[in-house]
XYZ file of N, CA, C and O in Angstrom:
348
model
N 8.851 34.960 -2.483
C 8.146 34.416 -1.251
C 9.654 34.028 -0.143
O 10.586 34.433 -0.024
N 8.814 33.587 1.413
C 9.821 33.440 2.266
C 10.497 32.426 2.801
O 9.782 31.504 2.613
N 12.366 32.659 2.325
C 13.145 31.444 2.367
C 13.113 30.772 4.139
O 14.168 30.326 4.247
N 12.786 31.304 4.903
C 13.638 31.092 5.949
C 12.505 30.868 6.729
O 11.563 29.356 6.445
N 13.171 29.626 7.749
C 12.462 28.099 7.993
C 13.005 28.734 10.015
O 14.003 28.508 10.188
N 11.967 28.691 10.809
C 12.347 28.303 12.041
C 11.396 27.517 12.246
O 10.358 27.162 12.903
N 11.544 26.748 12.587
C 11.271 25.092 13.615
C 11.656 25.564 14.345
O 13.224 25.050 15.137
N 11.310 24.487 15.201
C 11.077 24.360 17.413
C 10.033 23.187 17.141
O 9.516 23.213 17.633
N 11.326 22.299 17.222
C 10.867 20.787 17.720
C 10.270 20.777 19.035
O 10.844 21.643 19.965
N 9.134 19.466 19.450
C 8.849 19.177 20.552
C 10.057 18.511 21.494
O 10.924 18.138 20.442
N 10.186 19.009 22.981
C 11.637 18.919 23.047
C 11.691 17.211 23.421
O 12.570 16.953 23.109
N 10.523 16.633 23.407
C 10.937 15.092 23.564
C 11.381 15.157 22.355
O 12.167 13.874 22.927
N 10.632 14.549 20.783
C 11.193 14.934 19.949
C 12.649 14.993 19.663
O 13.378 14.465 18.732
N 13.291 16.093 20.026
C 14.366 16.442 20.486
C 15.651 16.273 21.087
O 16.349 15.235 20.405
N 15.094 15.417 21.553
C 15.901 13.977 22.569
C 16.153 13.220 22.532
O 17.222 12.541 22.179
N 14.474 12.452 21.706
C 14.692 10.965 20.941
C 15.735 11.158 20.062
O 16.781 10.499 19.248
N 15.657 12.533 18.540
C 16.612 12.849 17.696
C 18.495 13.133 17.994
O 18.613 11.973 17.288
N 18.674 13.305 19.155
C 19.713 13.492 20.607
C 20.271 11.963 19.921
O 21.453 11.727 19.947
N 19.520 11.271 21.004
C 19.229 9.970 21.274
C 20.211 9.305 20.266
O 20.875 8.243 19.726
N 19.424 9.262 18.876
C 19.219 8.114 17.934
C 20.900 8.489 17.090
O 21.715 7.691 16.955
N 21.074 10.125 17.104
C 22.589 10.192 16.417
C 23.007 9.731 17.229
O 23.801 9.708 16.796
N 23.302 10.020 18.610
C 24.384 9.875 19.005
C 25.007 8.770 19.556
O 26.096 7.937 19.364
N 23.501 7.956 19.337
C 23.801 6.273 18.862
C 24.311 6.113 17.766
O 25.746 4.623 17.233
N 23.922 6.273 16.582
C 24.276 5.998 15.545
C 25.102 7.177 14.871
O 26.178 6.998 14.180
N 26.724 7.574 16.102
C 27.647 8.331 15.404
C 27.279 9.722 14.692
O 28.507 9.821 13.640
N 26.175 9.778 14.736
C 25.401 11.000 13.958
C 25.334 12.341 14.275
O 25.163 12.445 14.824
N 24.803 13.423 13.325
C 24.686 14.935 13.759
C 22.947 14.967 13.936
O 22.296 14.027 12.968
N 22.200 14.755 14.929
C 21.272 15.358 14.879
C 20.683 15.855 13.335
O 19.766 15.955 12.921
N 21.395 17.098 13.036
C 21.394 17.602 11.350
C 21.074 16.695 10.445
O 20.207 16.490 9.808
N 22.698 15.994 10.708
C 21.805 14.302 9.847
C 21.068 13.418 9.642
O 20.353 13.173 8.629
N 20.492 13.042 10.941
C 18.953 12.245 11.881
C 17.978 12.912 10.665
O 17.501 12.557 9.635
N 17.701 14.550 10.931
C 16.326 15.332 10.471
C 16.819 15.375 8.774
O 15.745 14.749 8.361
N 17.933 15.449 8.336
C 17.796 15.953 7.094
C 17.318 14.666 5.939
O 16.476 14.576 5.356
N 17.377 13.318 7.002
C 17.734 11.971 6.323
C 16.719 11.280 6.264
O 15.824 11.050 5.587
N 16.286 12.202 7.819
C 14.145 11.700 7.371
C 13.196 12.800 6.803
O 12.390 11.994 5.937
N 14.065 14.036 6.913
C 12.791 14.288 5.824
C 12.854 14.225 4.298
O 11.531 14.572 3.641
N 14.118 13.740 3.921
C 15.146 13.977 2.662
C 13.450 12.124 2.443
O 12.890 12.167 0.920
N 13.681 10.741 2.898
C 12.887 9.943 3.340
C 11.128 10.254 3.201
O 10.573 9.863 2.521
N 11.184 11.154 4.097
C 8.795 11.307 4.409
C 9.260 12.293 2.205
O 7.818 12.183 1.777
N 10.034 13.010 2.320
C 9.289 14.039 0.726
C 9.751 12.577 -0.156
O 8.472 13.163 -1.440
N 10.367 11.681 -0.506
C 10.217 10.996 -1.264
C 9.214 9.985 -1.471
O 8.725 9.852 -2.203
N 8.308 10.304 -0.117
C 7.047 9.082 0.015
C 5.916 9.816 -0.668
O 5.133 9.405 -1.349
N 5.535 10.861 -0.653
C 5.758 12.219 -0.691
C 4.659 12.284 -1.540
O 4.080 12.698 -2.802
N 6.026 12.318 -2.255
C 5.641 12.823 -3.957
C 5.862 11.466 -5.229
O 6.472 11.820 -6.414
N 5.992 10.724 -4.493
C 6.376 8.913 -5.530
C 4.275 9.347 -6.295
O 3.886 9.124 -5.256
N 3.874 9.147 -7.786
C 3.156 8.897 -7.371
C 1.856 7.263 -7.788
O 2.895 7.147 -7.180
N 1.191 7.489 -7.144
C 0.241 6.548 -6.820
C 0.135 5.801 -8.537
O 0.711 5.623 -9.569
N 0.634 4.222 -7.788
C 0.822 3.121 -8.937
C -0.427 2.112 -9.461
O -1.294 1.983 -8.154
N -0.958 2.124 -10.672
C -1.867 1.932 -11.224
C -1.539 0.767 -11.374
O -0.871 -0.482 -12.819
N -1.645 -0.256 -10.186
C -1.504 -2.400 -10.292
C -2.518 -2.498 -10.742
O -2.138 -3.638 -11.538
N -3.611 -1.784 -11.391
C -4.949 -3.251 -12.692
C -4.231 -2.749 -14.329
O -3.705 -3.310 -14.783
N -3.379 -1.718 -14.575
C -3.245 -1.432 -15.807
C -1.670 -2.586 -16.314
O -2.029 -2.366 -17.010
N -1.159 -2.385 -15.158
C 0.280 -3.454 -15.485
C 0.147 -4.881 -15.137
O 0.875 -5.764 -15.445
N -1.259 -5.062 -14.772
C -1.556 -6.768 -14.404
C -2.326 -7.368 -15.520
O -3.654 -7.286 -16.104
N -1.342 -8.225 -15.774
C -1.446 -8.939 -17.263
C -3.079 -9.606 -17.603
O -4.253 -10.222 -18.305
N -3.447 -10.445 -16.309
C -4.455 -11.201 -15.552
C -5.784 -10.254 -15.834
O -7.265 -11.315 -15.189
N -5.713 -9.382 -15.201
C -6.748 -8.327 -14.957
C -8.091 -8.413 -16.600
O -7.566 -7.725 -17.498
N -9.458 -8.706 -16.257
C -10.171 -8.948 -17.884
C -9.808 -10.018 -18.568
O -10.450 -9.882 -19.174
N -8.958 -10.917 -18.349
C -8.829 -11.322 -18.723
C -9.811 -13.192 -18.655
O -10.304 -13.833 -19.436
N -10.450 -13.301 -17.798
C -11.595 -14.397 -17.386
C -12.745 -13.063 -17.476
O -12.797 -12.362 -17.211
N -13.702 -13.988 -17.723
C -15.880 -13.060 -17.776
C -15.860 -13.587 -17.086
O -15.572 -14.395 -16.295
N -16.831 -12.267 -16.311
C -17.577 -12.845 -15.442
C -18.125 -11.450 -14.524
O -17.952 -10.577 -15.273
N -19.181 -11.962 -13.898
C -19.842 -10.529 -13.177
C -19.123 -10.362 -12.210
O -18.705 -10.920 -11.509
N -19.662 -9.023 -11.997
C -18.943 -7.758 -11.036
C -19.033 -8.760 -10.140
O -19.085 -7.836 -8.360
N -20.726 -9.430 -9.726
C -21.306 -9.238 -7.918
C -20.810 -10.606 -7.743
O -21.632 -11.762 -7.604
N -19.626 -11.500 -8.304
C -19.596 -13.122 -8.597
C -19.887 -13.314 -6.851
O -19.629 -14.316 -6.935
N -19.059 -12.803 -5.713
C -18.503 -12.993 -4.658
C -20.275 -12.995 -4.056
O -20.418 -13.577 -3.334
N -20.778 -11.948 -4.188
C -21.772 -12.150 -3.670
C -23.060 -12.400 -4.305
O -24.144 -13.872 -3.908
N -23.116 -13.297 -5.500
C -24.050 -14.245 -5.927
C -23.909 -15.576 -6.460
O -24.258 -15.716 -7.550
N -22.410 -15.669 -5.366
C -21.627 -17.101 -6.586
C -23.019 -18.572 -6.418
O -22.738 -19.029 -7.419
N -23.647 -18.216 -5.575
C -24.414 -19.885 -5.394
C -25.500 -19.351 -6.278
O -26.241 -20.892 -6.803
N -26.184 -18.368 -6.648
C -27.134 -17.965 -8.005
C -26.493 -18.370 -9.031
O -26.991 -19.513 -10.131
N -25.524 -17.680 -9.678
C -24.715 -18.288 -11.076
C -24.048 -19.497 -10.748
O -24.656 -20.203 -11.453
N -24.094 -20.322 -9.734
C -23.757 -21.725 -10.346
C -24.562 -22.441 -10.620
O -24.760 -23.190 -11.292
N -26.568 -21.972 -9.552
C -27.226 -22.746 -10.106
C -27.475 -22.702 -11.330
O -27.800 -23.456 -12.571
N -27.211 -20.975 -11.767
C -27.830 -21.400 -13.697
C -27.389 -21.589 -14.194
O -27.340 -22.473 -15.201
N -25.679 -22.145 -14.469
C -24.563 -22.941 -14.407
C -24.890 -24.314 -14.894
O -24.082 -24.585 -15.374
N -25.416 -25.130 -13.919
C -25.506 -26.187 -13.558
C -26.458 -26.804 -14.972
O -27.360 -26.179 -15.248
N -25.950 -28.292 -15.310
C -26.242 -28.999 -16.467
C -26.345 -29.676 -16.315
O -26.004 -30.007 -14.228
N -27.176 -31.035 -17.146
C -26.811 -32.593 -16.160
C -25.554 -33.397 -16.267
O -25.036 -34.259 -15.165
N -24.506 -32.937 -17.597
C -23.926 -33.662 -16.963
C -22.474 -32.417 -16.377
O -20.772 -32.801 -16.370
N -23.437 -31.344 -15.922
C -22.224 -30.933 -14.343
C -21.241 -31.654 -13.829
O -21.797 -32.553 -12.547
N -20.058 -31.192 -12.789
C -19.638 -31.556 -11.965
C -18.930 -33.567 -11.791
O -18.564 -33.265 -13.811
N -18.814 -34.352 -11.228
C -17.881 -35.586 -11.304
C -18.974 -36.639 -11.471
O -19.602 -36.395 -11.488
N -18.051 -37.813 -12.328
C -18.896 -39.020 -12.795
C -17.972 -40.161 -12.771
O -16.591 -39.824 -12.680
N -18.862 -40.548 -13.047
C -18.367 -41.760 -11.963
C -17.493 -43.084 -13.724
O -18.794 -42.959 -14.395
N -16.779 -43.945 -14.117
C -16.653 -43.523 -15.448
C -16.041 -45.631 -14.797
O -15.303 -46.081 -14.065
C-alpha cells in the first residue's frame, strides 16, 4: 500500500481554512486535522438500532395499516356502549 498523500485543495477552500485558522489563532493544519477527525468519527459510527432499544415498540397490538385504515378499523370496533354516556 502506497502511503503517500498528495492533497491539493481548491483555492477558495484553502483560503477559507486559512481565514478560519487565523481568526481562531490556530494553524491551517490543525483545522484540517480536526475536520478530518470529525468526519471520520461520523463515518465510522455504526448505525443505531432505535427500534431495538425502545421499550414501547410492540407494546400495543395493532395493524400495520392503522394510519390509512383508521376509520374502517374504528367502525368495526364500535359497539352500542362505545363512546361517551350521560350519567
